Short mmCIF file of C-alpha atoms and ligand atoms in Angstrom, two decimals:
data_model
loop_
_atom_site.label_atom_id
_atom_site.label_comp_id
_atom_site.label_asym_id
_atom_site.label_seq_id
_atom_site.Cartn_x
_atom_site.Cartn_y
_atom_site.Cartn_z
CA MET A 5 -11.22 -12.42 -43.61
CA LYS A 6 -9.55 -9.01 -43.56
CA LYS A 7 -5.81 -9.27 -44.29
CA VAL A 8 -3.11 -7.62 -42.24
CA ALA A 9 0.62 -7.83 -42.91
CA LYS A 10 2.22 -10.65 -40.91
CA THR A 11 4.45 -9.50 -38.08
CA LYS A 12 6.78 -11.42 -35.88
CA PRO A 13 6.72 -9.95 -32.40
CA SER A 14 10.12 -10.21 -30.68
CA LYS A 15 10.50 -12.15 -27.44
CA GLU A 16 9.92 -8.90 -25.56
CA GLY A 17 6.63 -8.21 -27.39
CA ALA A 18 5.74 -6.28 -30.51
CA SER A 19 7.29 -2.95 -31.44
CA ALA A 20 5.11 0.00 -30.47
CA GLU A 21 3.83 0.46 -34.02
CA GLN A 22 3.08 -3.27 -34.40
CA ALA A 23 1.38 -3.35 -31.00
CA MET A 24 -0.97 -0.51 -31.92
CA ARG A 25 -1.69 -1.87 -35.40
CA LEU A 26 -2.41 -5.39 -34.11
CA ALA A 27 -4.61 -4.00 -31.34
CA GLY A 28 -6.61 -2.08 -33.93
CA ARG A 29 -7.01 -5.21 -36.04
CA TYR A 30 -7.56 -7.95 -33.43
CA LEU A 31 -8.88 -6.46 -30.20
CA MET A 32 -12.56 -5.93 -29.57
CA ASN A 33 -13.46 -2.31 -29.71
CA THR A 34 -13.95 -1.49 -26.02
CA TYR A 35 -11.40 1.26 -25.26
CA ARG A 36 -10.43 4.48 -27.02
CA ARG A 37 -6.67 4.56 -26.47
CA PRO A 38 -4.14 7.29 -27.28
CA PRO A 39 -1.18 6.31 -29.54
CA ILE A 40 1.13 5.59 -26.62
CA VAL A 41 2.61 2.25 -25.59
CA PHE A 42 3.81 2.10 -22.02
CA VAL A 43 6.90 -0.02 -21.49
CA ARG A 44 7.80 0.35 -17.82
CA GLY A 45 7.21 2.22 -14.62
CA ARG A 46 9.06 3.13 -11.45
CA GLY A 47 7.50 4.66 -8.36
CA CYS A 48 4.94 7.23 -9.51
CA TYR A 49 6.37 7.52 -13.03
CA LEU A 50 5.62 5.71 -16.28
CA TYR A 51 7.75 5.59 -19.44
CA ASP A 52 6.42 5.15 -22.96
CA HIS A 53 7.91 3.58 -26.11
CA ARG A 54 9.69 6.83 -26.99
CA GLY A 55 11.25 7.05 -23.53
CA ARG A 56 8.89 9.87 -22.51
CA LYS A 57 8.27 10.13 -18.76
CA TYR A 58 4.82 10.66 -17.21
CA LEU A 59 3.79 11.46 -13.65
CA ASP A 60 0.97 8.99 -13.00
CA PHE A 61 -1.85 10.45 -10.90
CA LEU A 62 -4.32 7.79 -12.02
CA GLY A 63 -2.37 4.75 -10.75
CA GLY A 64 -3.82 2.27 -13.24
CA LEU A 65 -7.35 3.31 -12.13
CA ALA A 66 -6.66 2.99 -8.39
CA VAL A 67 -4.76 -0.29 -8.73
CA ASN A 68 -1.09 0.73 -8.47
CA ALA A 69 -1.27 2.04 -4.92
CA LEU A 70 2.43 1.36 -4.34
CA GLY A 71 3.35 2.76 -7.74
CA TYR A 72 5.37 0.69 -10.20
CA ALA A 73 8.09 -1.87 -9.43
CA HIS A 74 7.88 -1.35 -5.67
CA PRO A 75 10.82 -3.35 -4.28
CA ARG A 76 8.75 -5.22 -1.67
CA ILE A 77 6.09 -6.22 -4.23
CA THR A 78 8.66 -7.18 -6.86
CA ARG A 79 10.58 -9.32 -4.36
CA VAL A 80 7.47 -11.29 -3.33
CA MET A 81 6.33 -11.72 -6.94
CA ARG A 82 9.73 -13.15 -7.90
CA ARG A 83 9.86 -15.45 -4.87
CA GLU A 84 6.35 -16.84 -5.34
CA ALA A 85 6.58 -17.15 -9.14
CA GLY A 86 9.56 -19.44 -8.56
CA ARG A 87 7.50 -21.61 -6.19
CA ALA A 88 3.93 -21.87 -7.50
CA VAL A 89 1.53 -19.48 -9.17
CA HIS A 90 -1.54 -21.69 -8.68
CA PHE A 91 -2.64 -24.80 -6.76
CA SER A 92 -6.51 -24.73 -6.85
CA ASN A 93 -8.99 -23.97 -4.13
CA LEU A 94 -9.29 -27.68 -3.34
CA PHE A 95 -6.16 -27.36 -1.18
CA HIS A 96 -4.69 -25.05 1.43
CA HIS A 97 -1.75 -22.75 0.77
CA ALA A 98 0.21 -20.56 3.13
CA TYR A 99 -1.31 -17.17 2.31
CA GLN A 100 -5.13 -17.25 2.14
CA GLY A 101 -5.63 -17.66 5.89
CA PRO A 102 -3.23 -14.88 6.96
CA LEU A 103 -4.57 -12.54 4.27
CA ALA A 104 -8.17 -13.23 5.30
CA ARG A 105 -7.23 -12.50 8.93
CA LYS A 106 -5.68 -9.17 7.94
CA LEU A 107 -8.74 -8.15 5.91
CA ALA A 108 -10.98 -9.14 8.83
CA GLU A 109 -8.84 -7.02 11.16
CA TRP A 110 -8.81 -4.02 8.81
CA SER A 111 -12.59 -4.14 8.28
CA GLY A 112 -13.82 -5.33 11.68
CA LEU A 113 -15.77 -8.11 9.89
CA ASP A 114 -15.29 -11.87 10.13
CA ARG A 115 -14.78 -14.01 7.02
CA VAL A 116 -13.42 -13.66 3.50
CA PHE A 117 -13.98 -15.14 0.04
CA PHE A 118 -11.37 -14.31 -2.64
CA THR A 119 -12.33 -13.40 -6.22
CA ASN A 120 -10.52 -12.33 -9.39
CA SER A 121 -12.01 -8.88 -9.79
CA GLY A 122 -14.26 -6.25 -8.32
CA THR A 123 -17.29 -7.14 -10.37
CA GLU A 124 -16.96 -10.79 -9.34
CA ALA A 125 -16.83 -9.73 -5.68
CA ILE A 126 -20.07 -7.76 -6.18
CA GLU A 127 -21.68 -10.80 -7.82
CA GLY A 128 -20.68 -12.96 -4.86
CA ALA A 129 -21.93 -10.39 -2.35
CA LEU A 130 -25.35 -10.26 -4.08
CA LYS A 131 -25.51 -14.05 -4.09
CA LEU A 132 -24.65 -14.12 -0.39
CA ALA A 133 -27.45 -11.65 0.37
CA ARG A 134 -29.97 -13.73 -1.61
CA LEU A 135 -28.76 -16.90 0.08
CA ALA A 136 -29.11 -15.41 3.57
CA ALA A 137 -32.68 -14.30 2.82
CA ARG A 138 -33.60 -17.73 1.45
CA GLN A 139 -32.01 -19.59 4.35
CA ARG A 140 -33.99 -17.48 6.78
CA GLN A 141 -37.00 -18.72 4.83
CA ILE A 142 -38.38 -15.29 4.22
CA GLU A 143 -40.77 -15.62 1.28
CA GLY A 144 -40.14 -13.13 -1.55
CA LYS A 145 -37.18 -11.43 0.11
CA SER A 146 -35.23 -10.85 -3.07
CA ARG A 147 -35.35 -7.13 -3.92
CA ILE A 148 -32.07 -5.27 -4.15
CA LEU A 149 -31.63 -1.54 -3.59
CA ALA A 150 -28.76 0.42 -5.10
CA LEU A 151 -28.09 4.13 -5.49
CA GLU A 152 -28.54 6.46 -8.43
CA ASN A 153 -25.28 7.31 -10.21
CA SER A 154 -23.64 4.10 -8.91
CA PHE A 155 -21.04 1.92 -10.63
CA HIS A 156 -20.48 -1.65 -9.48
CA GLY A 157 -19.06 -3.50 -12.50
CA ARG A 158 -19.83 -5.07 -15.84
CA THR A 159 -21.14 -8.59 -15.24
CA PHE A 160 -24.90 -9.08 -15.23
CA GLY A 161 -25.52 -8.87 -11.48
CA ALA A 162 -23.10 -5.98 -11.00
CA LEU A 163 -24.49 -4.23 -14.07
CA SER A 164 -28.01 -4.63 -12.71
CA VAL A 165 -27.09 -2.53 -9.65
CA THR A 166 -25.16 0.02 -11.75
CA HIS A 167 -27.38 3.01 -12.41
CA PRO A 168 -26.38 5.05 -15.50
CA ALA A 169 -28.44 4.00 -18.51
CA LYS A 170 -25.43 4.06 -20.85
CA TYR A 171 -23.94 0.98 -19.11
CA ARG A 172 -27.20 -0.91 -18.60
CA GLU A 173 -29.53 -0.36 -21.49
CA PRO A 174 -27.51 -2.00 -24.28
CA PHE A 175 -27.57 -5.28 -22.30
CA ALA A 176 -31.14 -5.39 -21.01
CA PRO A 177 -32.99 -7.29 -19.69
CA LEU A 178 -30.97 -7.34 -16.48
CA LEU A 179 -31.66 -8.83 -13.04
CA PRO A 180 -35.28 -8.16 -12.00
CA GLY A 181 -36.12 -6.71 -8.59
CA VAL A 182 -33.50 -3.94 -8.50
CA GLU A 183 -34.55 -0.42 -7.54
CA PHE A 184 -32.48 2.76 -7.35
CA VAL A 185 -32.61 5.21 -4.46
CA ARG A 186 -31.76 8.87 -4.97
CA PHE A 187 -28.26 9.60 -3.73
CA ASN A 188 -28.18 10.87 -0.12
CA ASP A 189 -31.99 11.09 -0.08
CA VAL A 190 -33.06 9.53 3.24
CA ALA A 191 -36.79 9.93 2.54
CA ASP A 192 -36.47 8.04 -0.76
CA LEU A 193 -34.51 5.28 1.00
CA GLU A 194 -37.20 4.97 3.66
CA ALA A 195 -39.93 4.88 1.01
CA LYS A 196 -38.25 2.06 -0.94
CA PHE A 197 -37.06 -0.11 1.97
CA ASP A 198 -39.29 -2.87 3.30
CA ASP A 199 -39.21 -6.52 4.28
CA SER A 200 -38.82 -7.66 0.66
CA VAL A 201 -35.31 -6.12 0.42
CA CYS A 202 -32.44 -8.60 0.78
CA ALA A 203 -29.56 -6.22 -0.06
CA LEU A 204 -28.62 -2.57 -0.22
CA VAL A 205 -25.46 -1.80 -2.20
CA ILE A 206 -23.60 1.46 -1.53
CA GLU A 207 -20.32 3.06 -2.57
CA PRO A 208 -19.28 5.19 0.46
CA ILE A 209 -17.70 7.49 -2.13
CA GLN A 210 -19.01 7.19 -5.68
CA GLY A 211 -15.96 6.79 -7.90
CA GLU A 212 -16.93 6.42 -11.56
CA GLY A 213 -19.94 8.60 -10.78
CA GLY A 214 -17.71 11.64 -10.18
CA ILE A 215 -16.26 11.38 -6.62
CA TYR A 216 -19.39 12.04 -4.55
CA PRO A 217 -19.12 11.24 -0.82
CA LEU A 218 -22.13 9.65 0.86
CA SER A 219 -23.59 11.60 3.78
CA ALA A 220 -23.30 10.22 7.32
CA ALA A 221 -27.07 10.75 7.76
CA PHE A 222 -27.84 8.51 4.76
CA TRP A 223 -25.38 5.84 5.85
CA THR A 224 -26.71 5.77 9.42
CA ARG A 225 -30.32 5.42 8.25
CA ALA A 226 -29.25 2.74 5.75
CA ARG A 227 -27.61 0.83 8.61
CA GLU A 228 -30.74 1.10 10.77
CA LEU A 229 -33.10 -0.01 7.99
CA SER A 230 -30.85 -2.89 6.89
CA SER A 231 -30.69 -4.19 10.47
CA HIS A 232 -34.41 -3.67 11.00
CA TYR A 233 -35.41 -5.58 7.85
CA GLY A 234 -32.58 -8.15 7.98
CA ALA A 235 -31.11 -7.03 4.64
CA ALA A 236 -27.40 -7.21 3.83
CA MET A 237 -25.80 -3.79 3.80
CA ILE A 238 -23.05 -4.09 1.19
CA ALA A 239 -20.28 -1.47 0.94
CA ASP A 240 -18.56 -1.38 -2.43
CA GLU A 241 -15.05 -0.26 -1.46
CA ILE A 242 -13.45 -1.45 -4.68
CA GLN A 243 -12.26 2.05 -5.55
CA SER A 244 -12.43 3.81 -2.17
CA GLY A 245 -11.10 1.06 0.10
CA LEU A 246 -7.83 -0.38 1.42
CA GLY A 247 -6.41 3.00 2.38
CA ARG A 248 -7.39 5.28 -0.52
CA THR A 249 -9.20 7.81 1.73
CA GLY A 250 -6.56 7.78 4.47
CA ARG A 251 -8.57 5.20 6.42
CA ALA A 252 -8.60 1.46 5.86
CA PHE A 253 -12.14 1.84 4.46
CA ALA A 254 -14.11 4.92 3.47
CA TYR A 255 -17.11 3.75 5.53
CA GLN A 256 -15.05 4.22 8.70
CA ARG A 257 -15.76 7.95 8.34
CA LEU A 258 -19.48 7.22 8.60
CA GLY A 259 -19.76 5.73 12.07
CA SER A 260 -21.02 2.15 11.63
CA SER A 261 -20.01 -1.00 9.74
CA PRO A 262 -21.76 -2.69 6.82
CA ASP A 263 -22.49 -6.43 6.78
CA ILE A 264 -20.42 -7.10 3.68
CA VAL A 265 -17.51 -5.18 2.14
CA VAL A 266 -16.12 -5.82 -1.32
CA VAL A 267 -12.59 -4.85 -2.32
CA ALA A 268 -10.34 -5.41 -5.31
CA LYS A 269 -8.29 -2.87 -7.27
CA PRO A 270 -5.11 -2.23 -5.18
CA LEU A 271 -5.27 -5.45 -3.16
CA ALA A 272 -2.59 -7.48 -4.93
CA GLY A 273 -0.21 -4.85 -6.32
CA GLY A 274 -1.59 -5.10 -9.86
CA LEU A 275 -2.35 -8.83 -9.93
CA PRO A 276 -6.07 -9.60 -10.26
CA LEU A 277 -7.53 -10.23 -6.80
CA GLY A 278 -10.73 -9.17 -5.09
CA ALA A 279 -12.41 -10.15 -1.85
CA ILE A 280 -15.82 -10.34 -0.19
CA ILE A 281 -15.47 -9.67 3.53
CA ALA A 282 -18.58 -10.50 5.55
CA ARG A 283 -20.01 -10.53 9.02
CA GLU A 284 -20.34 -14.06 10.44
CA SER A 285 -24.15 -13.89 10.34
CA PHE A 286 -23.99 -13.69 6.52
CA ALA A 287 -20.81 -15.71 5.93
CA ASP A 288 -22.21 -18.68 7.84
CA CYS A 289 -24.89 -19.18 5.16
CA LEU A 290 -22.25 -20.66 2.86
CA SER A 291 -21.27 -24.31 2.82
CA PRO A 292 -19.00 -26.26 0.44
CA GLY A 293 -20.27 -26.28 -3.12
CA LEU A 294 -22.52 -23.21 -2.93
CA HIS A 295 -19.98 -20.76 -4.31
CA GLY A 296 -16.47 -21.01 -5.73
CA THR A 297 -13.83 -19.89 -8.21
CA THR A 298 -10.93 -21.48 -10.04
CA PHE A 299 -8.39 -18.67 -9.91
CA GLY A 300 -9.51 -16.47 -7.01
CA GLY A 301 -7.09 -16.40 -4.08
CA GLY A 302 -4.09 -18.14 -5.63
CA PRO A 303 -0.78 -18.22 -3.75
CA LEU A 304 1.02 -15.60 -5.85
CA ALA A 305 -1.80 -13.03 -5.64
CA CYS A 306 -2.41 -13.65 -1.92
CA ALA A 307 1.28 -13.44 -1.00
CA VAL A 308 1.55 -10.13 -2.85
CA ALA A 309 -1.65 -8.85 -1.21
CA LEU A 310 -0.26 -9.65 2.25
CA GLU A 311 2.88 -7.73 1.33
CA PHE A 312 0.78 -4.81 0.05
CA LEU A 313 -1.22 -4.53 3.29
CA SER A 314 1.93 -4.93 5.42
CA THR A 315 3.67 -2.21 3.41
CA VAL A 316 0.75 0.18 3.97
CA GLU A 317 1.07 -0.53 7.70
CA ASP A 318 4.88 -0.58 8.01
CA GLU A 319 5.44 2.56 5.96
CA HIS A 320 2.61 4.51 7.66
CA LEU A 321 1.02 5.15 4.28
CA LEU A 322 -2.40 6.08 5.67
CA GLU A 323 -0.72 9.12 7.20
CA ASN A 324 0.95 9.96 3.89
CA ILE A 325 -2.39 9.60 2.08
CA ARG A 326 -4.06 12.04 4.49
CA GLU A 327 -1.21 14.56 4.27
CA ARG A 328 -0.72 14.42 0.50
CA GLY A 329 -4.49 14.46 0.00
CA ALA A 330 -4.82 17.62 2.11
CA GLN A 331 -1.91 19.22 0.22
CA LEU A 332 -3.46 18.37 -3.15
CA ARG A 333 -6.95 19.55 -2.24
CA SER A 334 -5.71 22.84 -0.82
CA GLU A 335 -3.54 23.51 -3.91
CA LEU A 336 -6.39 22.54 -6.22
CA THR A 337 -8.85 24.76 -4.36
CA ARG A 338 -6.38 27.65 -4.73
CA LEU A 339 -6.07 26.95 -8.45
CA ALA A 340 -9.86 26.67 -8.78
CA ALA A 341 -10.17 30.28 -7.57
CA GLU A 342 -8.12 31.37 -10.62
CA VAL A 343 -10.07 29.33 -13.18
CA ASP A 344 -13.67 30.23 -13.83
CA PHE A 345 -14.61 26.83 -15.27
CA VAL A 346 -13.78 24.77 -12.14
CA ARG A 347 -17.03 24.17 -10.29
CA GLU A 348 -15.88 22.16 -7.28
CA VAL A 349 -12.98 20.15 -5.82
CA ARG A 350 -14.18 17.07 -3.87
CA GLY A 351 -12.88 13.91 -2.26
CA GLU A 352 -10.97 12.52 0.65
CA GLY A 353 -7.36 11.34 0.92
CA LEU A 354 -6.12 10.39 -2.54
CA ILE A 355 -9.46 10.06 -4.33
CA ILE A 356 -10.16 13.51 -5.71
CA GLY A 357 -12.58 14.88 -8.28
CA ILE A 358 -12.30 18.29 -9.94
CA GLU A 359 -15.67 19.12 -11.44
CA LEU A 360 -15.57 21.48 -14.40
CA THR A 361 -18.42 23.36 -16.01
CA VAL A 362 -17.00 22.35 -19.40
CA ASP A 363 -15.95 19.13 -21.16
CA GLY A 364 -13.29 17.32 -19.09
CA LYS A 365 -11.96 14.94 -21.72
CA THR A 366 -10.16 17.73 -23.55
CA TYR A 367 -8.27 18.57 -20.34
CA ALA A 368 -7.42 14.93 -19.55
CA GLU A 369 -5.96 14.61 -23.07
CA ALA A 370 -4.04 17.86 -22.69
CA ALA A 371 -2.69 16.59 -19.35
CA LEU A 372 -1.30 13.51 -21.08
CA ARG A 373 0.49 15.72 -23.60
CA GLU A 374 1.87 17.68 -20.64
CA GLY A 375 3.22 14.42 -19.11
CA ILE A 376 0.66 13.86 -16.35
CA ILE A 377 -1.84 11.03 -16.29
CA ILE A 378 -5.37 11.66 -14.97
CA ASN A 379 -8.76 10.76 -16.39
CA CYS A 380 -12.18 12.21 -16.91
CA THR A 381 -15.25 10.55 -15.51
CA HIS A 382 -18.86 11.58 -15.89
CA GLU A 383 -18.10 13.97 -18.76
CA ARG A 384 -16.74 16.83 -16.69
CA VAL A 385 -15.07 15.47 -13.57
CA LEU A 386 -11.28 15.17 -13.71
CA ARG A 387 -10.33 12.30 -11.43
CA LEU A 388 -7.08 11.87 -9.47
CA LEU A 389 -6.17 8.51 -7.90
CA PRO A 390 -2.43 8.85 -7.27
CA PRO A 391 -0.36 6.10 -5.64
CA PHE A 392 -0.28 6.04 -1.81
CA ILE A 393 3.52 6.61 -1.95
CA VAL A 394 3.25 9.97 -3.72
CA THR A 395 5.58 12.61 -2.23
CA GLY A 396 5.08 16.31 -1.49
CA ARG A 397 7.50 17.16 -4.32
CA GLN A 398 5.50 15.06 -6.76
CA VAL A 399 2.31 16.84 -5.70
CA ASN A 400 4.08 20.15 -6.43
CA GLU A 401 5.27 18.85 -9.81
CA PHE A 402 1.74 17.71 -10.62
CA MET A 403 0.25 21.07 -9.64
CA ARG A 404 2.75 22.98 -11.80
CA ARG A 405 1.86 20.93 -14.86
CA PHE A 406 -1.87 20.74 -14.14
CA ARG A 407 -2.03 24.50 -13.71
CA HIS A 408 -0.40 24.89 -17.12
CA VAL A 409 -2.97 22.48 -18.61
CA LEU A 410 -5.98 24.30 -17.15
CA LEU A 411 -4.72 27.75 -18.07
CA ASN A 412 -3.48 26.97 -21.58
CA THR A 413 -5.89 24.44 -23.08
CA LYS A 414 -8.54 25.69 -25.46
CA LEU A 415 -11.70 23.66 -25.91
CA PRO A 416 -12.20 22.56 -29.53
CA SER A 417 -15.04 24.45 -31.19
CA SER A 418 -17.02 21.19 -31.61
CA VAL A 419 -17.39 20.90 -27.82
CA PRO A 420 -20.13 23.10 -26.36
CA ALA A 421 -18.60 25.59 -23.93
CA LYS A 422 -21.03 24.60 -21.20
CA LEU A 423 -22.24 21.05 -21.02
CA ALA A 424 -25.44 22.03 -19.24
CA GLU A 425 -27.32 19.92 -21.75
CA ILE A 426 -25.94 16.60 -20.53
CA THR A 427 -29.35 15.43 -19.53
CA GLU A 428 -28.66 12.31 -17.53
CA ARG A 429 -26.00 14.02 -15.43
CA ASN A 430 -28.18 17.03 -14.83
CA ALA A 431 -31.15 14.95 -13.80
CA PHE A 432 -28.82 13.36 -11.27
CA ALA A 433 -27.39 16.67 -10.05
CA VAL A 434 -30.88 17.81 -9.14
CA SER A 435 -31.26 14.86 -6.78
CA ARG A 436 -28.35 15.95 -4.55
N1 PLP B 521 -17.13 -1.16 -8.12
C1 PLP B 521 -16.48 0.02 -8.17
C2 PLP B 521 -16.81 1.09 -7.17
C3 PLP B 521 -15.52 0.24 -9.16
O1 PLP B 521 -14.90 1.41 -9.21
C4 PLP B 521 -15.24 -0.79 -10.08
C5 PLP B 521 -14.27 -0.58 -11.17
O2 PLP B 521 -13.95 0.51 -11.54
C6 PLP B 521 -15.93 -2.01 -9.98
C7 PLP B 521 -16.88 -2.14 -8.98
C8 PLP B 521 -15.65 -3.14 -10.92
O3 PLP B 521 -14.41 -3.69 -10.61
P1 PLP B 521 -13.60 -4.55 -11.69
O4 PLP B 521 -13.29 -3.63 -12.82
O5 PLP B 521 -12.38 -5.03 -10.95
O6 PLP B 521 -14.46 -5.68 -12.10
#
């Protein structure tokens, strides 16, 4: 066994140096983290172990939609933690029913199952689609269609409908019977759809894939084919949903509703909670014992989620998201005209991608040094997912610093100036 010096973390946790050293020694090697330890947040700002302040335009990867330490969320967390954190799904508590009703109202669908994460919601949605096909006694109706460049999570079912090879291949073999349709390619969808399909999984805006909005033409045809063949049309709104685009759900831009919607990330103010929201005709396939979870939908998480959704409504945050999103996109587009390595600014509301023609990671790292938090997805797309409460002044502050980052960061010589050779990404770009 490798030896490390013994440390005694204080009641408040380890010192920053201890925390980083112990992480290096004891954590599995799944994330490449910068040498920063965050200690607290307030509103749209985070503070690290040296007291340095950061403007957070990533929001914990679309989770912290009300920023940090929002007074309404903090109040409910304190109240519920003093009552009960968990009962078990064998009994009722006061919050699941009202929260399910609100999600049904927001989505226009009928019934809800609560999960602990996005990937678990995807798993449940796929199971529901398979179950519906089996209960309708349609022989061999088990194929699943998903889209190229998709991301749906890390468990086996979710991974099986996630397209990029880098996520899938190390864990093969995955679920059989999954086929990928070229993004926004209606002819390819028509060619691959038939009676053997039980589910079609779609992100209305691809998030991890680089902020690519689905076309209304593709969505409409997907709706028609799913209805025609009796397949479940599943919208993955884990990143794009619950207000992020300035609408309750991103699919509401596209004109018709899916059969099943999955949500997670911002739902419970940072506590783990996801949900599968389904049309009655799919939900009614379930009966006690067919599906379940120990932790999903506990009283603390559900009470906080109700408060989150009520805050979005009471504080007219959808309007703020639309206005701040328009402000950001127009400022970014203006900046893009000054910088020859910005290829495109895309997105809707507060989910925005800035595609570069060069390596994005260098710029995301430089942004962190400049005190703004963003990330890079798909090698050259800088992604912004700021909290719904972001103000016009904070957008201006972000733009000032981001402009400095883009204009003053030099790519290291080891990074090719143009990443045209990223083969997987390029193969995908051709299909658009
Ligand atoms: N689906 C989408 C669109 C996502 O963005 C994510 C996470 O980034 C997931 C699924 C997986 O969710 P989770 O990380 O909560 O399991």
